[in-house]
Coordinates of C-alpha atoms and ligand atoms in Angstrom, one line a residue:
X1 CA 17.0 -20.2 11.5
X2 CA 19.5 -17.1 11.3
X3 CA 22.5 -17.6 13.3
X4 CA 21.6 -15.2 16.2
X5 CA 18.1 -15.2 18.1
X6 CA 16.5 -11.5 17.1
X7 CA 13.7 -9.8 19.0
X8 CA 10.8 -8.9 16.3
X9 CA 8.5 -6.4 17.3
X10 CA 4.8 -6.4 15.1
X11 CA 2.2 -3.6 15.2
X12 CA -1.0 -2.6 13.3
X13 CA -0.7 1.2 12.3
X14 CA -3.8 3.3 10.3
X15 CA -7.2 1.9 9.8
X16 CA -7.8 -1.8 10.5
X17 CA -8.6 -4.5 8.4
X18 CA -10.5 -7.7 8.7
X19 CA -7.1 -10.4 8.4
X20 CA -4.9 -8.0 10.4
X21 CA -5.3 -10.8 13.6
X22 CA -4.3 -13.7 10.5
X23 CA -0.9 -11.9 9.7
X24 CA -0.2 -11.2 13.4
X25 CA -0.8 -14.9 14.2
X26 CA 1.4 -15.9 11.1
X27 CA 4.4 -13.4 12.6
X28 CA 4.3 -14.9 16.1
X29 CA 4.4 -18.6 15.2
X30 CA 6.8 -18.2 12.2
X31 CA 9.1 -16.1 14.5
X32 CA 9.2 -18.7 17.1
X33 CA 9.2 -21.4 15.2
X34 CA 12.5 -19.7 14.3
X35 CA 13.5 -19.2 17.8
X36 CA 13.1 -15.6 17.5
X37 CA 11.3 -13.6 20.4
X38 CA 8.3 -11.7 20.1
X39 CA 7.1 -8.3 21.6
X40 CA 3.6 -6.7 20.4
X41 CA 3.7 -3.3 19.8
X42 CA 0.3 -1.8 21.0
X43 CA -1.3 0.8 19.4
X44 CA 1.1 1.4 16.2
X45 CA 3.7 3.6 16.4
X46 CA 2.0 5.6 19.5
X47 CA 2.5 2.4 21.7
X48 CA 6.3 2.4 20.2
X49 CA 6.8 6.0 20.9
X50 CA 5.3 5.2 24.7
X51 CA 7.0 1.8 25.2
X52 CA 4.0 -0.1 25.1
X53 CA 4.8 -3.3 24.7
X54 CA 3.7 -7.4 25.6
X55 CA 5.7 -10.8 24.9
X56 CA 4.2 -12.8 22.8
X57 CA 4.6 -16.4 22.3
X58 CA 2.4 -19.1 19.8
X59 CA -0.3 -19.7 22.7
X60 CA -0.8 -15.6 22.6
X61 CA -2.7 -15.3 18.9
X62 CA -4.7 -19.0 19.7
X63 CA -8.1 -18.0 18.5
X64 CA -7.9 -14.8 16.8
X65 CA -7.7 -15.9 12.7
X66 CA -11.0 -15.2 12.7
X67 CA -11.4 -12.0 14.3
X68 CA -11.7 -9.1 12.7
X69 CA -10.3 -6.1 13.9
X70 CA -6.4 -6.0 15.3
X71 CA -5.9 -7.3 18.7
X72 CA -2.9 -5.0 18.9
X73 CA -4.9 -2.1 18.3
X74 CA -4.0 0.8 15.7
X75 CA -3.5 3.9 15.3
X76 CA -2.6 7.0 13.6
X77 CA 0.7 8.8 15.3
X78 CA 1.8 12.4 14.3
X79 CA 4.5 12.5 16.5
X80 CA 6.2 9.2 14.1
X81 CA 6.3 11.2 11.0
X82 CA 9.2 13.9 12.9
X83 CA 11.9 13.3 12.8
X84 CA 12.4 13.4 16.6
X85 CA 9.7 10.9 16.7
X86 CA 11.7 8.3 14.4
X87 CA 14.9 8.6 16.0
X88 CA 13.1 8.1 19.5
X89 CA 11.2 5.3 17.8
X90 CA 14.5 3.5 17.0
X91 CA 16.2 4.4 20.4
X92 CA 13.3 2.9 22.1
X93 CA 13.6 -0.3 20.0
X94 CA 17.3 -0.9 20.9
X95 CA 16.7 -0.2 24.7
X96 CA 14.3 -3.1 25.0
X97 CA 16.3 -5.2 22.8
X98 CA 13.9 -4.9 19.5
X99 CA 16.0 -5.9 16.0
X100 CA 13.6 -5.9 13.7
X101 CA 9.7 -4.7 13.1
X102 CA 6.8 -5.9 11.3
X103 CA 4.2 -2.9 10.6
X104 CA 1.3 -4.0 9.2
X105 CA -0.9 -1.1 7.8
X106 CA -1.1 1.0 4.5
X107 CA 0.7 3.3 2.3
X108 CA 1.5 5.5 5.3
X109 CA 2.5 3.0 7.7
X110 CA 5.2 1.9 4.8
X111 CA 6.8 5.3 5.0
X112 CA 6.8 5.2 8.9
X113 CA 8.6 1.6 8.6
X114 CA 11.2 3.2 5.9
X115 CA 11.9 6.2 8.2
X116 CA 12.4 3.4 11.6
X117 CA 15.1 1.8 9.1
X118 CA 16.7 4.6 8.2
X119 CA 17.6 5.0 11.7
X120 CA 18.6 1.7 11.9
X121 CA 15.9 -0.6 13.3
X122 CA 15.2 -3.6 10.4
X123 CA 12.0 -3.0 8.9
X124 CA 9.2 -5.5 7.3
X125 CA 5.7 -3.6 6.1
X126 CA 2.8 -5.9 5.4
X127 CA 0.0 -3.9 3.3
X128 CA -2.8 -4.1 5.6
X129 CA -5.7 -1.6 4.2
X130 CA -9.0 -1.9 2.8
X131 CA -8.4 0.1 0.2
X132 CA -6.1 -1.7 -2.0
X133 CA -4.2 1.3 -3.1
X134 CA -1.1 0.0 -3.0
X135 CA 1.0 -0.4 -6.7
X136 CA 3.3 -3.7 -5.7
X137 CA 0.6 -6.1 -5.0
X138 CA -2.6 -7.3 -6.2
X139 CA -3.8 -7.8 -2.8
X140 CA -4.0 -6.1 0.6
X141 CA -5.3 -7.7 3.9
X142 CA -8.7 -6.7 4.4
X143 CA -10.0 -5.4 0.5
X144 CA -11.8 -9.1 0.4
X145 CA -13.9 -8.5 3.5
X146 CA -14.4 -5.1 3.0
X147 CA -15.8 -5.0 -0.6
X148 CA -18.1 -8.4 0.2
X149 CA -19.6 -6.7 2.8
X150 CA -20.0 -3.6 0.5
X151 CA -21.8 -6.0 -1.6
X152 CA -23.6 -7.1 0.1
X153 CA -25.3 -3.9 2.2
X154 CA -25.4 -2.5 -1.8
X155 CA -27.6 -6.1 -2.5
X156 CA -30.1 -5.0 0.7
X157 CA -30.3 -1.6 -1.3
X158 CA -31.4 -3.1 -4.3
X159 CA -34.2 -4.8 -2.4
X160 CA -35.9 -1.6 -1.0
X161 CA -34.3 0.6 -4.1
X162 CA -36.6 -1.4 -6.4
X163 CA -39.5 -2.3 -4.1
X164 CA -40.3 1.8 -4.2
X165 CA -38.8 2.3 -7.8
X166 CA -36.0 4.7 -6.1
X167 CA -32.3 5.5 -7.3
X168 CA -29.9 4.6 -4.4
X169 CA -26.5 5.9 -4.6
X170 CA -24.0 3.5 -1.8
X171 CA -20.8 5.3 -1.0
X172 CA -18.2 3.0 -0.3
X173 CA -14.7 3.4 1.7
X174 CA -11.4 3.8 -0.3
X175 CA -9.9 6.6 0.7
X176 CA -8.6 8.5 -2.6
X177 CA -8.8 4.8 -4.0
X178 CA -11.7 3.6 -6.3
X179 CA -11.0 0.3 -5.9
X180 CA -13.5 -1.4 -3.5
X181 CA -16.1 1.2 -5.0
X182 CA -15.2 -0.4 -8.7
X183 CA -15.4 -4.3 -7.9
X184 CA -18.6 -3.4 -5.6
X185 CA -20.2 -1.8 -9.0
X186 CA -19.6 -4.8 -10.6
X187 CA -20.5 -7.1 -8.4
X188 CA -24.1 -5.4 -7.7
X189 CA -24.9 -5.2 -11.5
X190 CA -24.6 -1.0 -11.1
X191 CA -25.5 1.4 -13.3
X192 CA -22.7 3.6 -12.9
X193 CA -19.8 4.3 -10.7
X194 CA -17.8 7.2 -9.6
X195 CA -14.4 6.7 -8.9
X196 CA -11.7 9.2 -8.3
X197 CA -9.3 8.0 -10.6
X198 CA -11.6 8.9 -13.8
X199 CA -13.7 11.4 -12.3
X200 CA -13.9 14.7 -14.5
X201 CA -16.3 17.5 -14.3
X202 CA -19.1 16.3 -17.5
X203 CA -19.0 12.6 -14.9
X204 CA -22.4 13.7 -12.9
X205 CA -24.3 14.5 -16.0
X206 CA -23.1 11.7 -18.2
X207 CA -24.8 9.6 -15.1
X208 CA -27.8 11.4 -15.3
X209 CA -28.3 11.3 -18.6
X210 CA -27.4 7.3 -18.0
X211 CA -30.2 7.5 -15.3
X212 CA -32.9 9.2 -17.8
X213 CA -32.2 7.3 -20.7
X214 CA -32.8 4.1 -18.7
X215 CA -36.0 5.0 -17.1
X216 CA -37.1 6.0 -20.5
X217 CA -36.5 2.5 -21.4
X218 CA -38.0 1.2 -18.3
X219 CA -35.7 0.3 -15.7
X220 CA -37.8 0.3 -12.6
X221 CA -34.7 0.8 -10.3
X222 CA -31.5 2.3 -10.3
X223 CA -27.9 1.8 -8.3
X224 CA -25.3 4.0 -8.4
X225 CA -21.6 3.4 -6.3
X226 CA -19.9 6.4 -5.4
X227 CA -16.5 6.1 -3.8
X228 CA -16.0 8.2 -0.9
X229 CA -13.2 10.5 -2.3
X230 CA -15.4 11.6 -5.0
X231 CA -16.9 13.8 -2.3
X232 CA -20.7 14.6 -0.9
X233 CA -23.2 11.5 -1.7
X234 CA -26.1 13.2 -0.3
X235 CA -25.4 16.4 -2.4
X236 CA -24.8 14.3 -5.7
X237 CA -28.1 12.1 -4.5
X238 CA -30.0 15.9 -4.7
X239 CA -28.5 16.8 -8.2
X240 CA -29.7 13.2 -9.2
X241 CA -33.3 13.3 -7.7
X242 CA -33.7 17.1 -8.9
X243 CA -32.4 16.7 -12.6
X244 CA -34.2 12.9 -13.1
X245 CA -37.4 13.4 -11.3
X246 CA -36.6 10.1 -9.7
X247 CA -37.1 10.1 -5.9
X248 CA -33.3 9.2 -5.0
X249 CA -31.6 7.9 -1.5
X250 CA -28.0 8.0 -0.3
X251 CA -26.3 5.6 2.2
X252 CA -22.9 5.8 3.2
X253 CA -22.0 2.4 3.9
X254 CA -18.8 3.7 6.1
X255 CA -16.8 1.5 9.1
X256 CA -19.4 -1.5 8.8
X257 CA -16.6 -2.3 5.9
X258 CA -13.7 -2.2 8.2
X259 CA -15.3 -5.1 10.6
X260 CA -16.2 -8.3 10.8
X261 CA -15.0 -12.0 10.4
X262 CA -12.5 -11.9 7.5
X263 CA -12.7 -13.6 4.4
X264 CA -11.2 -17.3 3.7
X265 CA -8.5 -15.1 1.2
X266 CA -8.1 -12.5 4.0
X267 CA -7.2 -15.3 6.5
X268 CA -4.9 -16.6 3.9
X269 CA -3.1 -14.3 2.4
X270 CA -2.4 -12.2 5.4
X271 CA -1.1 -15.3 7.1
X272 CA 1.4 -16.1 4.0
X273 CA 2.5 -12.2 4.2
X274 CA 3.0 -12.2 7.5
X275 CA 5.0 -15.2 7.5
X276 CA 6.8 -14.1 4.7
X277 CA 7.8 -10.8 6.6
X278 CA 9.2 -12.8 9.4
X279 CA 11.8 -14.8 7.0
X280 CA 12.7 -12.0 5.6
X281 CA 13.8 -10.3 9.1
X282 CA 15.4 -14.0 9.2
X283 CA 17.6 -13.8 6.8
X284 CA 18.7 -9.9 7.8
X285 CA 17.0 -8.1 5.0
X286 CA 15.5 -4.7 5.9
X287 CA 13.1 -1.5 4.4
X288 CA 10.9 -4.4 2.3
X289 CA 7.1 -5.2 1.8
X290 CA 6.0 -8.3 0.9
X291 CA 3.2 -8.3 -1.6
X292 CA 1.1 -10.5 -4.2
X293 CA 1.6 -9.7 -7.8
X294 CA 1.4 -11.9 -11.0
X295 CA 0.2 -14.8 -9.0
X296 CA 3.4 -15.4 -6.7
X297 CA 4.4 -14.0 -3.1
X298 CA 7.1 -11.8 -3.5
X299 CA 8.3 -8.7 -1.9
X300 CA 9.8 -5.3 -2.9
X301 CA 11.9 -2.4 -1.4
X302 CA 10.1 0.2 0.3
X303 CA 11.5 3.0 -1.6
X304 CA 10.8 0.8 -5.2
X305 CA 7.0 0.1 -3.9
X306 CA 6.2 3.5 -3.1
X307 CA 6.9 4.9 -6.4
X308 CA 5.3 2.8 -8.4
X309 CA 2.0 3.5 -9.5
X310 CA -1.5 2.5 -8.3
X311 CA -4.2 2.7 -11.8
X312 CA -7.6 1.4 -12.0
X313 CA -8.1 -1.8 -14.7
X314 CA -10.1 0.3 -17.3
X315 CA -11.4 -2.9 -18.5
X316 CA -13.3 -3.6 -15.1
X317 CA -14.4 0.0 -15.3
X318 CA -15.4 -0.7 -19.0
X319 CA -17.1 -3.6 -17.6
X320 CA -19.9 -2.2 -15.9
X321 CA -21.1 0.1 -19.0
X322 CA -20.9 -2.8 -21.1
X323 CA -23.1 -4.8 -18.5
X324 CA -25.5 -2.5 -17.3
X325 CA -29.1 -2.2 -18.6
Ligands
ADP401 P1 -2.2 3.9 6.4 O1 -1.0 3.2 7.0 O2 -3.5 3.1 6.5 O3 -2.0 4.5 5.0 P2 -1.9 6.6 7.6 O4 -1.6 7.3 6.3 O5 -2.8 7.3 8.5 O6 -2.6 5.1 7.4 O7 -0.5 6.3 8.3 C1 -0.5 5.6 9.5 C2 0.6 6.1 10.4 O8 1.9 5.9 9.7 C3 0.6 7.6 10.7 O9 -0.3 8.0 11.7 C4 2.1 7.8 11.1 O10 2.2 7.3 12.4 C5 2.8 6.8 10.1 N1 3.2 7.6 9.0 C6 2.5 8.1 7.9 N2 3.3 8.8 7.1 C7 4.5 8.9 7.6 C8 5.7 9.5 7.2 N3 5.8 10.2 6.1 N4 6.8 9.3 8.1 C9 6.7 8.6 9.2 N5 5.6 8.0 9.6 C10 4.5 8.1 8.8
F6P402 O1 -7.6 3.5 4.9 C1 -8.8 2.8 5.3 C2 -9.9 3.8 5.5 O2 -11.0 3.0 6.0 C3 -10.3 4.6 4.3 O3 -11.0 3.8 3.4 C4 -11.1 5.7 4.9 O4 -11.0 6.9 4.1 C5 -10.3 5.9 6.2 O5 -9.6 4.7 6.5 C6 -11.2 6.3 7.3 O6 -10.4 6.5 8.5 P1 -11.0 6.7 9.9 O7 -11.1 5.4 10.5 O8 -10.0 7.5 10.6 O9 -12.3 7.4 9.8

């Protein structure tokens, strides 16, 4: 332990993600372990802004690994991205005696912890997202359990897709990302995916011609993933059904991806993060995220993480061309 006893504040800011409960858990019983106190911040940086606050101690996260959801509750909080908002943030964290936060959340969240340690309040960020569209790590609390249960409502598809010899297009969560849309293509045996990294304007008909050729050939059946930033699925499903002549069905697979028990590697990984975020604060480092890259935990400076770049692994995307039939 640190020489000096610190109050840690935690919250879960943006959308939720199945694992969120694991890294909470992780951040109460490695800070008191420590000695450290603990105080929940509800709601994100709404509950911070309105002082909305519990003590936490190891008996307070019992049971919860294997929730889904966050029992902190989230949200999204305009009022933390003034700069009135920060500096009342931070005022409010020295009045009840806060040293250091963990946020757990996305891209966003980060900036929000980066802005509460610029006014002075020691800041941890944990990337907790679906999406995995964040460039320092390889991992993200919640992609695992979102992109299996993407796969396997896009498996259910395939079942009444090929029993009435349809085209199903699945549009999947991710934000601007394509990254839970990519490994979901994959991992169905797609035909094609649309992803907003590589989208350009010839992407549509090189699928439908995709589409024609293979029904020339045969196929019986066809599944197409569209990731949500690409925009309207049932519009593209029209184009597909009126240029193919192949009755064709959307389904947008939507918050079904954000629930639910999380994955062995959710449970896991968000507890290491979490715990890693708490010996951090330990040690009286500030502005950092920990991450998961090249096959070690590590962490990063805010400001570094942020400007690094997020790209898809054309080889995946490659993958699924190469695969298809
Ligand atoms: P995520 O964290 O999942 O990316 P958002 O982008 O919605 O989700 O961000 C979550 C919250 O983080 C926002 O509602 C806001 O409270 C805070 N936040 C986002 N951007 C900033 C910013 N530039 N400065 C301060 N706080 C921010
Ligand atoms: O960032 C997680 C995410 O689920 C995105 O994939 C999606 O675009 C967005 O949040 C949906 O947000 P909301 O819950 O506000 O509809």
């Amino acid at each position: 332990m640190s020489q000096k006893q610190q109050t840690i504040g935690v919250l879960t800011s943006g959308g939720d993600a199945p694992g969120m409960n694991a890294a909470i858990r992780a951040v109460v019983r490695t800070a008191t372990d420590l000695g450290h106190k603990v105080k929940g911040i509800m709601r994100g940086f709404t509950g911070l802004l309105e002082e909305e606050f519990i003590d936490m101690d190891a008996m307070s996260v019992s049971d919860i690994i294997s929730r889904g959801g966050t029992i902190l509750y989230t949200s999204r909080c305009d009022e933390f991205k003034t700069e009135e908002g920060q500096i009342k943030g931070a005022e409010i964290c020295r009045k009840h005696g806060i040293d250091g936060v963990v946020v757990i959340g996305g891209d966003g969240s980060f900036r929000g912890a980066e802005k509460l340690a610029e006014q002075g309040i020691r800041t941890i960020a944990v990337p907790g997202t679906i999406d995995l569209d964040i460039a320092c790590t390889e991992y993200t609390v919640g992609f695992d359990t979102a992109v299996n249960t993407a796969m396997e409502a896009a498996d259910k598809l395939r079942d009444t897709a090929g029993s009435h010899e349809r085209c199903n297009l699945i549009e999947v969560m991710g934000r601007t990302a394509g990254h839970i849309a990519l490994w979901c293509a994959i991992a169905n045996g797609s035909e094609y995916v649309l992803l907003p990294e590589t989208y350009n304007d010839g992407e549509l008909d090189k699928l439908i011609e995709k589409v024609k050729s293979k029904h020339k050939i045969g196929k019986k059946h066809h599944i197409i993933v569209n990731a949500e930033g690409i925009g309207d699925s049932f519009e593209i499903a029209k184009t597909i059904e009126r240029e193919t002549g192949i009755e064709t069905r959307a389904t947008v697979i939507g918050h079904i991806q954000r629930g639910g028990s999380p994955t062995c590697r959710d449970r896991v990984y968000a507890s290491a993060l979490g715990s890693r975020a708490v010996d951090l604060l330990d040690q009286g480092q500030t502005s950092r995220v920990v991450a998961y890259r090249h096959g070690q935990f590590t962490d990063y400076s805010i400001s570094e993480a942020m400007a690094m770049q997020k790209t898809i692994d054309p080889n995946l995307d490659r993958l699924i061309h190469k695969l298809s039939r």
